[in-house]
Amino acid sequence: MTRLSRRRRLAAVAVIALFAAAGSACSSSAEGPTDGGAYLVWDPYPQFADDSEWVTLLKKCGTSAGVTVERTGYDTTDLTNKALLAAQQGNSPDVLIVDNPVISTLAEAGALTTTDETKLDVSGMEANLLSAGQRDGKTYGVPIGANTLALYYNKDVLTAAGVDPATIKDWTSLTTALTRVKAAGKKGITFSAIGTEEGSFQFLPWFWGSGAQLTSLDSAQAVSALTLWTDWLKQGHAPNSVINNTQTTSWQEFATGEYAFAENGTWQLANAEKLGFTYGIVPIPASAGGPAPAPTGGEFVSIPVQRNTGRYATSQKLVACLTSADNLLTTDSTLSYVAPVGAVQERQVAADPKLKVWVEAVRSAKGRTGDNLGTKYPKISEPLWTAVQAALSGGKSPREALTAAQAAATTR
């Protein structure tokens, strides 16, 4: 495409409202690459200092490629905005690591190279994880790892209620367990249904687990998923606080020891070890049984478009190093991610059997921008979380809320 048309596309895409789960504040600024030996890497891990394992790996990969790596860690949203601006100004970093839903935004803006252009091998990556970085048949990066959602449970609460977690295979058996827990005088399940992307993220396993599709928010299957959640509130199986809960505050509720279940992710594993009770994990069940497809979190390593295309060969070496099997194993342990490669996943489980359920959940997971939705996803997600809020608050029935959501998504 011409430079003018690419700049116009970048300017248009830059105004899209972006979403993502993220870390904390960011560090220093950085200028775009020159023709010198230093290669710039931008990542969404500002929590990692220069002496961390992550930065040590970046420098090691730079040494292997014969270059110096200069790394800057940004808050996720800040990183996305900076990446769009840098692409518009023609001074993008050599390697960019971003939250997987952002890939579609940057690809639509013409800011990223494809893996075919830069000869990146993605053949070993799990297809369901790779799909989050694909658009119109092209792949725009390599997943560095994934996290997703499952159900943590309090073993003491379930034992007192006479519930065997192994029996929880579908929505009926889960609701039966919640009924027994309530009868035993304990609380059922907590989750996040806040009116943000977190709310959509947590609702999607139930939405997809019903057989619903994001292109049809008002389907009978979608209504059944939202009815499940609203019925739980009406029956006292879930607290009214879920309407305002983030994933952090719902975890804090679970940590009190009063709840049988909490929907949350791999990122809580370290906190789970600090709980004052014995916990376990089961996959979120689909309506008719089996694990529900949960949305994937995690980042992609991509190579932005450069004026000097001669830099791509070295950038390719850096990305290949960062996503090699041995480095994925180390990095994903540090980030509490499940690796995007089957063989590495098996090594993770061998090292820590508690990861088995997470590997199973990731293998069933879906990218939010998958099914070629790309940048359409934010236009669907906001009406979806609005519908969840309306139904849980009692403002509308699940069918009314989702009918309004579909109408809103269609007109955006």
CSV table of C-alpha atoms in Angstrom, one decimal:
chain,number,residue,atom,x,y,z
A,1,MET,CA,0.0,0.0,0.0
A,2,THR,CA,1.1,3.6,-0.4
A,3,ARG,CA,2.6,5.5,2.5
A,4,LEU,CA,-0.3,8.0,2.3
A,5,SER,CA,-3.0,5.3,2.5
A,6,ARG,CA,-1.2,3.6,5.3
A,7,ARG,CA,-1.0,6.9,7.3
A,8,ARG,CA,-4.7,7.4,6.8
A,9,ARG,CA,-5.5,4.0,8.1
A,10,LEU,CA,-3.3,4.5,11.1
A,11,ALA,CA,-5.0,7.8,11.9
A,12,ALA,CA,-8.4,6.2,11.6
A,13,VAL,CA,-7.6,3.1,13.7
A,14,ALA,CA,-5.9,5.3,16.4
A,15,VAL,CA,-9.3,6.5,17.6
A,16,ILE,CA,-10.6,3.0,18.3
A,17,ALA,CA,-11.3,2.5,22.0
A,18,LEU,CA,-9.0,-0.3,23.1
A,19,PHE,CA,-9.3,-2.7,26.0
A,20,ALA,CA,-7.1,-5.1,27.9
A,21,ALA,CA,-6.2,-6.5,31.2
A,22,ALA,CA,-3.0,-4.9,32.3
A,23,GLY,CA,-0.1,-4.3,34.7
A,24,SER,CA,0.9,-1.1,36.4
A,25,ALA,CA,2.7,2.1,35.6
A,26,CYS,CA,5.3,2.4,33.0
A,27,SER,CA,8.9,3.3,32.7
A,28,SER,CA,11.0,5.4,30.4
A,29,SER,CA,10.3,6.7,26.9
A,30,ALA,CA,12.1,5.4,23.8
A,31,GLU,CA,12.8,6.6,20.3
A,32,GLY,CA,12.2,4.5,17.2
A,33,PRO,CA,15.1,2.4,15.7
A,34,THR,CA,17.9,3.8,13.6
A,35,ASP,CA,20.3,1.9,11.4
A,36,GLY,CA,22.6,1.3,14.4
A,37,GLY,CA,23.2,-1.9,16.3
A,38,ALA,CA,20.6,-1.4,19.0
A,39,TYR,CA,17.3,-3.1,18.5
A,40,LEU,CA,14.3,-1.8,20.3
A,41,VAL,CA,11.8,-4.1,22.1
A,42,TRP,CA,8.6,-2.7,23.7
A,43,ASP,CA,6.7,-5.0,26.0
A,44,PRO,CA,3.7,-4.7,28.5
A,45,TYR,CA,5.7,-5.9,31.5
A,46,PRO,CA,6.7,-2.7,33.3
A,47,GLN,CA,6.8,-4.7,36.6
A,48,PHE,CA,10.0,-6.4,35.5
A,49,ALA,CA,13.2,-4.5,36.3
A,50,ASP,CA,16.5,-4.7,34.4
A,51,ASP,CA,17.7,-7.5,36.6
A,52,SER,CA,14.7,-9.7,36.1
A,53,GLU,CA,14.7,-13.0,34.3
A,54,TRP,CA,12.6,-11.5,31.5
A,55,VAL,CA,15.1,-8.7,30.7
A,56,THR,CA,18.0,-11.1,31.1
A,57,LEU,CA,16.3,-13.3,28.4
A,58,LEU,CA,15.9,-10.3,26.1
A,59,LYS,CA,19.5,-9.4,26.4
A,60,LYS,CA,20.6,-13.1,25.9
A,61,CYS,CA,18.5,-13.2,22.7
A,62,GLY,CA,20.1,-10.0,21.5
A,63,THR,CA,23.6,-11.4,22.1
A,64,SER,CA,22.7,-14.5,20.2
A,65,ALA,CA,21.6,-12.3,17.3
A,66,GLY,CA,24.7,-10.2,17.5
A,67,VAL,CA,23.0,-7.0,18.5
A,68,THR,CA,22.2,-4.9,21.6
A,69,VAL,CA,18.6,-4.9,22.8
A,70,GLU,CA,17.1,-1.8,24.3
A,71,ARG,CA,13.9,-2.6,26.1
A,72,THR,CA,11.0,-0.5,27.4
A,73,GLY,CA,8.1,-1.8,29.4
A,74,TYR,CA,4.8,0.1,29.2
A,75,ASP,CA,1.3,-0.3,30.7
A,76,THR,CA,-0.8,-2.2,28.2
A,77,THR,CA,-3.1,0.6,27.1
A,78,ASP,CA,-0.2,3.1,27.0
A,79,LEU,CA,1.7,0.6,24.9
A,80,THR,CA,-1.1,0.2,22.3
A,81,ASN,CA,-1.4,4.0,21.9
A,82,LYS,CA,2.4,4.4,21.6
A,83,ALA,CA,2.6,1.6,19.1
A,84,LEU,CA,-0.1,3.3,16.9
A,85,LEU,CA,1.6,6.7,17.1
A,86,ALA,CA,5.1,5.2,16.4
A,87,ALA,CA,3.7,3.4,13.3
A,88,GLN,CA,2.1,6.7,12.1
A,89,GLN,CA,5.4,8.5,12.6
A,90,GLY,CA,7.5,5.7,11.0
A,91,ASN,CA,9.6,5.0,14.1
A,92,SER,CA,8.2,1.7,15.4
A,93,PRO,CA,10.3,-0.6,17.6
A,94,ASP,CA,11.9,-3.6,16.0
A,95,VAL,CA,10.0,-6.1,18.2
A,96,LEU,CA,6.6,-5.4,19.8
A,97,ILE,CA,4.9,-7.6,22.4
A,98,VAL,CA,1.2,-6.7,22.9
A,99,ASP,CA,-2.0,-8.2,24.4
A,100,ASN,CA,-3.5,-10.6,21.8
A,101,PRO,CA,-6.7,-8.6,21.0
A,102,VAL,CA,-4.5,-5.6,20.1
A,103,ILE,CA,-3.0,-7.5,17.2
A,104,SER,CA,-6.1,-7.0,15.0
A,105,THR,CA,-6.1,-3.2,15.7
A,106,LEU,CA,-2.4,-2.9,14.7
A,107,ALA,CA,-2.8,-5.2,11.7
A,108,GLU,CA,-5.8,-3.2,10.4
A,109,ALA,CA,-3.7,-0.1,10.7
A,110,GLY,CA,-1.0,-1.6,8.6
A,111,ALA,CA,1.5,-1.4,11.5
A,112,LEU,CA,2.6,-5.0,11.5
A,113,THR,CA,4.4,-7.4,9.2
A,114,THR,CA,3.0,-10.9,8.6
A,115,THR,CA,4.9,-14.0,9.6
A,116,ASP,CA,5.2,-14.9,5.9
A,117,GLU,CA,7.0,-11.6,5.2
A,118,THR,CA,9.5,-12.1,8.0
A,119,LYS,CA,9.8,-15.9,7.7
A,120,LEU,CA,8.6,-16.6,11.3
A,121,ASP,CA,7.8,-20.2,11.9
A,122,VAL,CA,4.5,-20.6,13.6
A,123,SER,CA,3.8,-24.2,12.6
A,124,GLY,CA,4.3,-25.6,16.1
A,125,MET,CA,1.8,-23.2,17.8
A,126,GLU,CA,-1.6,-24.4,18.9
A,127,ALA,CA,-4.1,-23.3,16.3
A,128,ASN,CA,-6.7,-21.9,18.7
A,129,LEU,CA,-4.1,-19.6,20.3
A,130,LEU,CA,-2.5,-18.6,17.0
A,131,SER,CA,-6.0,-17.6,15.7
A,132,ALA,CA,-6.0,-14.5,18.0
A,133,GLY,CA,-3.2,-13.1,15.9
A,134,GLN,CA,-4.8,-13.9,12.5
A,135,ARG,CA,-6.8,-11.7,10.2
A,136,ASP,CA,-8.1,-12.4,6.7
A,137,GLY,CA,-5.9,-15.5,6.4
A,138,LYS,CA,-2.7,-13.8,7.5
A,139,THR,CA,-0.8,-14.2,10.8
A,140,TYR,CA,0.7,-11.1,12.5
A,141,GLY,CA,2.8,-12.5,15.3
A,142,VAL,CA,3.7,-15.4,17.5
A,143,PRO,CA,2.0,-16.1,20.9
A,144,ILE,CA,4.4,-16.1,23.8
A,145,GLY,CA,1.9,-17.7,26.2
A,146,ALA,CA,-1.7,-17.8,27.2
A,147,ASN,CA,-3.9,-17.6,30.3
A,148,THR,CA,-7.6,-18.2,30.6
A,149,LEU,CA,-10.4,-18.9,33.1
A,150,ALA,CA,-11.4,-21.9,35.2
A,151,LEU,CA,-13.3,-22.5,38.5
A,152,TYR,CA,-11.3,-22.4,41.7
A,153,TYR,CA,-13.1,-24.3,44.5
A,154,ASN,CA,-12.9,-24.5,48.3
A,155,LYS,CA,-12.5,-28.1,49.1
A,156,ASP,CA,-13.6,-27.7,52.8
A,157,VAL,CA,-16.9,-26.0,51.7
A,158,LEU,CA,-17.7,-28.7,49.1
A,159,THR,CA,-16.9,-31.5,51.5
A,160,ALA,CA,-19.2,-30.0,54.1
A,161,ALA,CA,-21.9,-29.8,51.5
A,162,GLY,CA,-21.4,-33.4,50.3
A,163,VAL,CA,-20.2,-32.2,46.8
A,164,ASP,CA,-17.6,-34.1,44.9
A,165,PRO,CA,-15.9,-31.6,42.4
A,166,ALA,CA,-15.4,-34.4,40.0
A,167,THR,CA,-19.1,-34.6,39.4
A,168,ILE,CA,-19.3,-31.0,38.0
A,169,LYS,CA,-19.5,-31.7,34.3
A,170,ASP,CA,-22.2,-29.4,33.0
A,171,TRP,CA,-24.5,-26.5,34.1
A,172,THR,CA,-27.0,-28.8,35.7
A,173,SER,CA,-24.5,-30.5,38.0
A,174,LEU,CA,-22.9,-27.1,38.9
A,175,THR,CA,-26.2,-25.6,39.8
A,176,THR,CA,-27.0,-28.7,41.9
A,177,ALA,CA,-23.7,-28.2,43.7
A,178,LEU,CA,-24.5,-24.6,44.4
A,179,THR,CA,-27.9,-25.6,45.8
A,180,ARG,CA,-26.3,-28.1,48.2
A,181,VAL,CA,-23.7,-25.5,49.3
A,182,LYS,CA,-26.4,-23.0,50.1
A,183,ALA,CA,-28.3,-25.6,52.1
A,184,ALA,CA,-25.2,-26.2,54.1
A,185,GLY,CA,-25.1,-22.6,55.0
A,186,LYS,CA,-22.3,-21.4,52.8
A,187,LYS,CA,-22.0,-19.1,49.7
A,188,GLY,CA,-22.0,-20.4,46.2
A,189,ILE,CA,-20.0,-18.8,43.4
A,190,THR,CA,-18.4,-15.4,42.8
A,191,PHE,CA,-17.3,-13.9,39.5
A,192,SER,CA,-16.8,-10.5,37.8
A,193,ALA,CA,-19.7,-9.1,35.9
A,194,ILE,CA,-18.5,-5.5,35.9
A,195,GLY,CA,-19.5,-3.2,33.1
A,196,THR,CA,-16.1,-3.3,31.4
A,197,GLU,CA,-14.1,-5.8,29.2
A,198,GLU,CA,-13.5,-7.8,32.4
A,199,GLY,CA,-17.2,-8.5,32.6
A,200,SER,CA,-17.4,-9.7,29.0
A,201,PHE,CA,-14.2,-11.7,29.5
A,202,GLN,CA,-15.8,-13.6,32.4
A,203,PHE,CA,-19.1,-14.1,30.7
A,204,LEU,CA,-17.7,-15.5,27.5
A,205,PRO,CA,-17.1,-19.1,28.8
A,206,TRP,CA,-20.8,-19.3,29.6
A,207,PHE,CA,-21.8,-17.6,26.4
A,208,TRP,CA,-19.7,-19.8,24.2
A,209,GLY,CA,-20.4,-22.8,26.4
A,210,SER,CA,-24.1,-22.4,25.5
A,211,GLY,CA,-23.2,-22.7,21.8
A,212,ALA,CA,-23.7,-19.0,21.1
A,213,GLN,CA,-21.7,-16.9,18.6
A,214,LEU,CA,-20.6,-13.3,19.0
A,215,THR,CA,-22.3,-12.4,15.7
A,216,SER,CA,-25.7,-13.3,17.2
A,217,LEU,CA,-25.9,-11.9,20.7
A,218,ASP,CA,-29.7,-12.5,21.0
A,219,SER,CA,-29.7,-16.2,20.0
A,220,ALA,CA,-31.6,-18.7,22.2
A,221,GLN,CA,-28.3,-20.1,23.3
A,222,ALA,CA,-27.0,-16.7,24.4
A,223,VAL,CA,-30.2,-16.1,26.3
A,224,SER,CA,-29.8,-19.4,28.2
A,225,ALA,CA,-26.3,-18.3,29.3
A,226,LEU,CA,-27.4,-15.0,30.7
A,227,THR,CA,-30.4,-16.7,32.3
A,228,LEU,CA,-28.1,-19.0,34.1
A,229,TRP,CA,-26.3,-16.0,35.7
A,230,THR,CA,-29.5,-14.1,36.5
A,231,ASP,CA,-31.0,-17.2,38.1
A,232,TRP,CA,-28.0,-17.7,40.3
A,233,LEU,CA,-28.4,-14.2,41.7
A,234,LYS,CA,-32.2,-14.7,42.2
A,235,GLN,CA,-31.6,-18.0,44.0
A,236,GLY,CA,-28.9,-16.6,46.2
A,237,HIS,CA,-26.1,-18.8,44.6
A,238,ALA,CA,-24.1,-15.7,43.6
A,239,PRO,CA,-23.9,-12.3,45.4
A,240,ASN,CA,-25.3,-9.1,44.0
A,241,SER,CA,-21.7,-7.7,44.3
A,242,VAL,CA,-20.8,-9.5,41.1
A,243,ILE,CA,-22.3,-6.6,39.2
A,244,ASN,CA,-19.4,-4.3,40.4
A,245,ASN,CA,-16.8,-7.0,41.0
A,246,THR,CA,-13.5,-6.9,39.1
A,247,GLN,CA,-11.6,-10.1,38.8
A,248,THR,CA,-9.5,-8.9,41.8
A,249,THR,CA,-12.4,-8.1,44.1
A,250,SER,CA,-14.2,-11.4,43.2
A,251,TRP,CA,-11.0,-13.2,44.2
A,252,GLN,CA,-10.9,-11.3,47.5
A,253,GLU,CA,-14.4,-12.6,48.1
A,254,PHE,CA,-13.3,-16.2,47.5
A,255,ALA,CA,-10.3,-15.7,49.7
A,256,THR,CA,-12.6,-15.2,52.7
A,257,GLY,CA,-13.2,-18.9,52.7
A,258,GLU,CA,-17.0,-18.5,52.5
A,259,TYR,CA,-17.5,-19.3,48.9
A,260,ALA,CA,-17.5,-22.7,47.2
A,261,PHE,CA,-16.4,-21.4,43.8
A,262,ALA,CA,-14.7,-18.5,42.1
A,263,GLU,CA,-14.3,-17.9,38.4
A,264,ASN,CA,-10.7,-16.6,37.8
A,265,GLY,CA,-7.5,-17.2,36.0
A,266,THR,CA,-4.0,-18.6,36.1
A,267,TRP,CA,-2.7,-15.2,37.3
A,268,GLN,CA,-4.2,-16.0,40.7
A,269,LEU,CA,-2.1,-19.2,41.2
A,270,ALA,CA,0.4,-17.4,43.4
A,271,ASN,CA,-2.4,-16.0,45.5
A,272,ALA,CA,-4.1,-19.4,45.7
A,273,GLU,CA,-1.1,-20.8,47.5
A,274,LYS,CA,-1.6,-18.2,50.2
A,275,LEU,CA,-5.2,-19.2,50.9
A,276,GLY,CA,-6.1,-20.4,54.4
A,277,PHE,CA,-7.9,-23.4,53.0
A,278,THR,CA,-7.4,-26.2,50.5
A,279,TYR,CA,-8.3,-25.3,47.0
A,280,GLY,CA,-8.8,-27.1,43.7
A,281,ILE,CA,-9.5,-26.2,40.1
A,282,VAL,CA,-12.0,-27.6,37.6
A,283,PRO,CA,-12.7,-26.4,34.1
A,284,ILE,CA,-15.7,-24.1,33.5
A,285,PRO,CA,-18.3,-26.6,32.2
A,286,ALA,CA,-20.2,-26.1,28.9
A,287,SER,CA,-24.0,-26.3,29.1
A,288,ALA,CA,-24.2,-29.8,27.7
A,289,GLY,CA,-21.0,-31.0,29.3
A,290,GLY,CA,-17.2,-30.9,28.8
A,291,PRO,CA,-15.0,-27.8,29.1
A,292,ALA,CA,-16.5,-24.6,27.8
A,293,PRO,CA,-14.3,-22.5,25.5
A,294,ALA,CA,-12.9,-19.7,27.6
A,295,PRO,CA,-11.3,-16.5,26.2
A,296,THR,CA,-7.5,-16.4,26.0
A,297,GLY,CA,-5.4,-13.8,27.6
A,298,GLY,CA,-1.7,-13.4,26.9
A,299,GLU,CA,0.6,-11.6,24.5
A,300,PHE,CA,1.9,-11.9,20.9
A,301,VAL,CA,5.4,-11.1,19.8
A,302,SER,CA,5.3,-9.2,16.5
A,303,ILE,CA,7.5,-7.4,14.1
A,304,PRO,CA,6.3,-3.9,13.2
A,305,VAL,CA,6.7,-2.4,9.8
A,306,GLN,CA,10.1,-0.7,9.3
A,307,ARG,CA,11.3,1.8,6.7
A,308,ASN,CA,14.5,-0.2,6.6
A,309,THR,CA,13.3,-3.8,5.8
A,310,GLY,CA,16.9,-5.0,6.2
A,311,ARG,CA,16.3,-5.1,9.9
A,312,TYR,CA,13.7,-7.8,9.7
A,313,ALA,CA,16.2,-10.7,9.5
A,314,THR,CA,17.6,-9.8,12.9
A,315,SER,CA,14.2,-9.1,14.4
A,316,GLN,CA,13.1,-12.5,13.2
A,317,LYS,CA,16.1,-14.0,15.1
A,318,LEU,CA,15.0,-12.2,18.3
A,319,VAL,CA,11.4,-13.4,18.0
A,320,ALA,CA,12.5,-16.9,17.2
A,321,CYS,CA,14.7,-16.9,20.3
A,322,LEU,CA,12.0,-15.5,22.6
A,323,THR,CA,9.5,-18.1,21.4
A,324,SER,CA,11.8,-21.2,21.3
A,325,ALA,CA,10.7,-24.2,23.4
A,326,ASP,CA,13.2,-23.8,26.2
A,327,ASN,CA,12.7,-20.1,26.5
A,328,LEU,CA,8.9,-20.4,26.4
A,329,LEU,CA,9.1,-22.9,29.3
A,330,THR,CA,11.1,-20.4,31.4
A,331,THR,CA,9.2,-17.3,30.4
A,332,ASP,CA,5.7,-18.8,30.8
A,333,SER,CA,6.6,-20.0,34.3
A,334,THR,CA,7.6,-16.5,35.2
A,335,LEU,CA,4.5,-15.0,33.7
A,336,SER,CA,2.1,-17.7,35.0
A,337,TYR,CA,1.2,-18.6,31.4
A,338,VAL,CA,0.5,-21.8,29.6
A,339,ALA,CA,2.8,-22.3,26.7
A,340,PRO,CA,1.4,-22.0,23.1
A,341,VAL,CA,3.2,-25.2,22.1
A,342,GLY,CA,1.8,-28.7,23.0
A,343,ALA,CA,5.2,-30.2,23.8
A,344,VAL,CA,6.1,-27.4,26.1
A,345,GLN,CA,2.7,-27.6,27.8
A,346,GLU,CA,3.5,-31.2,28.7
A,347,ARG,CA,6.8,-30.2,30.2
A,348,GLN,CA,5.0,-27.6,32.3
A,349,VAL,CA,2.6,-30.2,33.6
A,350,ALA,CA,5.4,-32.6,34.4
A,351,ALA,CA,7.1,-29.8,36.4
A,352,ASP,CA,3.9,-28.8,38.1
A,353,PRO,CA,0.9,-31.2,38.0
A,354,LYS,CA,-1.4,-28.4,39.2
A,355,LEU,CA,-1.1,-26.9,35.7
A,356,LYS,CA,-2.9,-29.8,34.1
A,357,VAL,CA,-6.4,-28.3,34.4
A,358,TRP,CA,-5.1,-25.0,33.0
A,359,VAL,CA,-3.5,-26.7,30.0
A,360,GLU,CA,-6.9,-28.4,29.3
A,361,ALA,CA,-8.6,-25.1,29.7
A,362,VAL,CA,-6.2,-23.4,27.3
A,363,ARG,CA,-6.6,-26.1,24.7
A,364,SER,CA,-10.3,-25.5,24.7
A,365,ALA,CA,-10.0,-21.7,24.7
A,366,LYS,CA,-10.8,-19.2,22.0
A,367,GLY,CA,-9.3,-15.8,21.0
A,368,ARG,CA,-11.8,-12.9,21.5
A,369,THR,CA,-11.0,-11.5,18.1
A,370,GLY,CA,-11.0,-15.0,16.5
A,371,ASP,CA,-13.6,-16.1,13.9
A,372,ASN,CA,-12.1,-13.2,11.9
A,373,LEU,CA,-13.9,-10.7,14.1
A,374,GLY,CA,-10.7,-8.6,14.5
A,375,THR,CA,-11.5,-5.0,15.4
A,376,LYS,CA,-15.3,-5.8,15.3
A,377,TYR,CA,-14.9,-7.4,18.7
A,378,PRO,CA,-14.8,-4.2,20.9
A,379,LYS,CA,-18.1,-3.1,19.1
A,380,ILE,CA,-19.6,-6.4,20.2
A,381,SER,CA,-18.1,-6.7,23.7
A,382,GLU,CA,-19.4,-3.4,25.0
A,383,PRO,CA,-23.1,-4.1,24.2
A,384,LEU,CA,-22.6,-7.6,25.6
A,385,TRP,CA,-21.3,-6.4,29.0
A,386,THR,CA,-24.1,-3.7,29.0
A,387,ALA,CA,-26.6,-6.5,28.5
A,388,VAL,CA,-25.1,-8.6,31.4
A,389,GLN,CA,-25.4,-5.5,33.6
A,390,ALA,CA,-29.0,-4.8,32.6
A,391,ALA,CA,-30.1,-8.4,33.2
A,392,LEU,CA,-28.3,-8.9,36.5
A,393,SER,CA,-29.5,-5.6,37.9
A,394,GLY,CA,-33.1,-6.6,37.0
A,395,GLY,CA,-33.5,-3.7,34.6
A,396,LYS,CA,-34.3,-6.0,31.7
A,397,SER,CA,-34.9,-9.7,31.1
A,398,PRO,CA,-32.0,-11.7,29.6
A,399,ARG,CA,-33.9,-11.8,26.3
A,400,GLU,CA,-34.6,-8.0,26.3
A,401,ALA,CA,-31.1,-7.2,27.3
A,402,LEU,CA,-29.5,-9.3,24.6
A,403,THR,CA,-32.0,-8.1,21.9
A,404,ALA,CA,-30.9,-4.6,22.7
A,405,ALA,CA,-27.2,-5.7,22.6
A,406,GLN,CA,-27.5,-7.2,19.2
A,407,ALA,CA,-29.2,-4.1,17.8
A,408,ALA,CA,-26.4,-1.9,19.3
A,409,ALA,CA,-23.7,-4.1,17.9
A,410,THR,CA,-25.3,-4.1,14.5
A,411,THR,CA,-25.4,-0.3,14.2
A,412,ARG,CA,-21.8,0.3,15.4
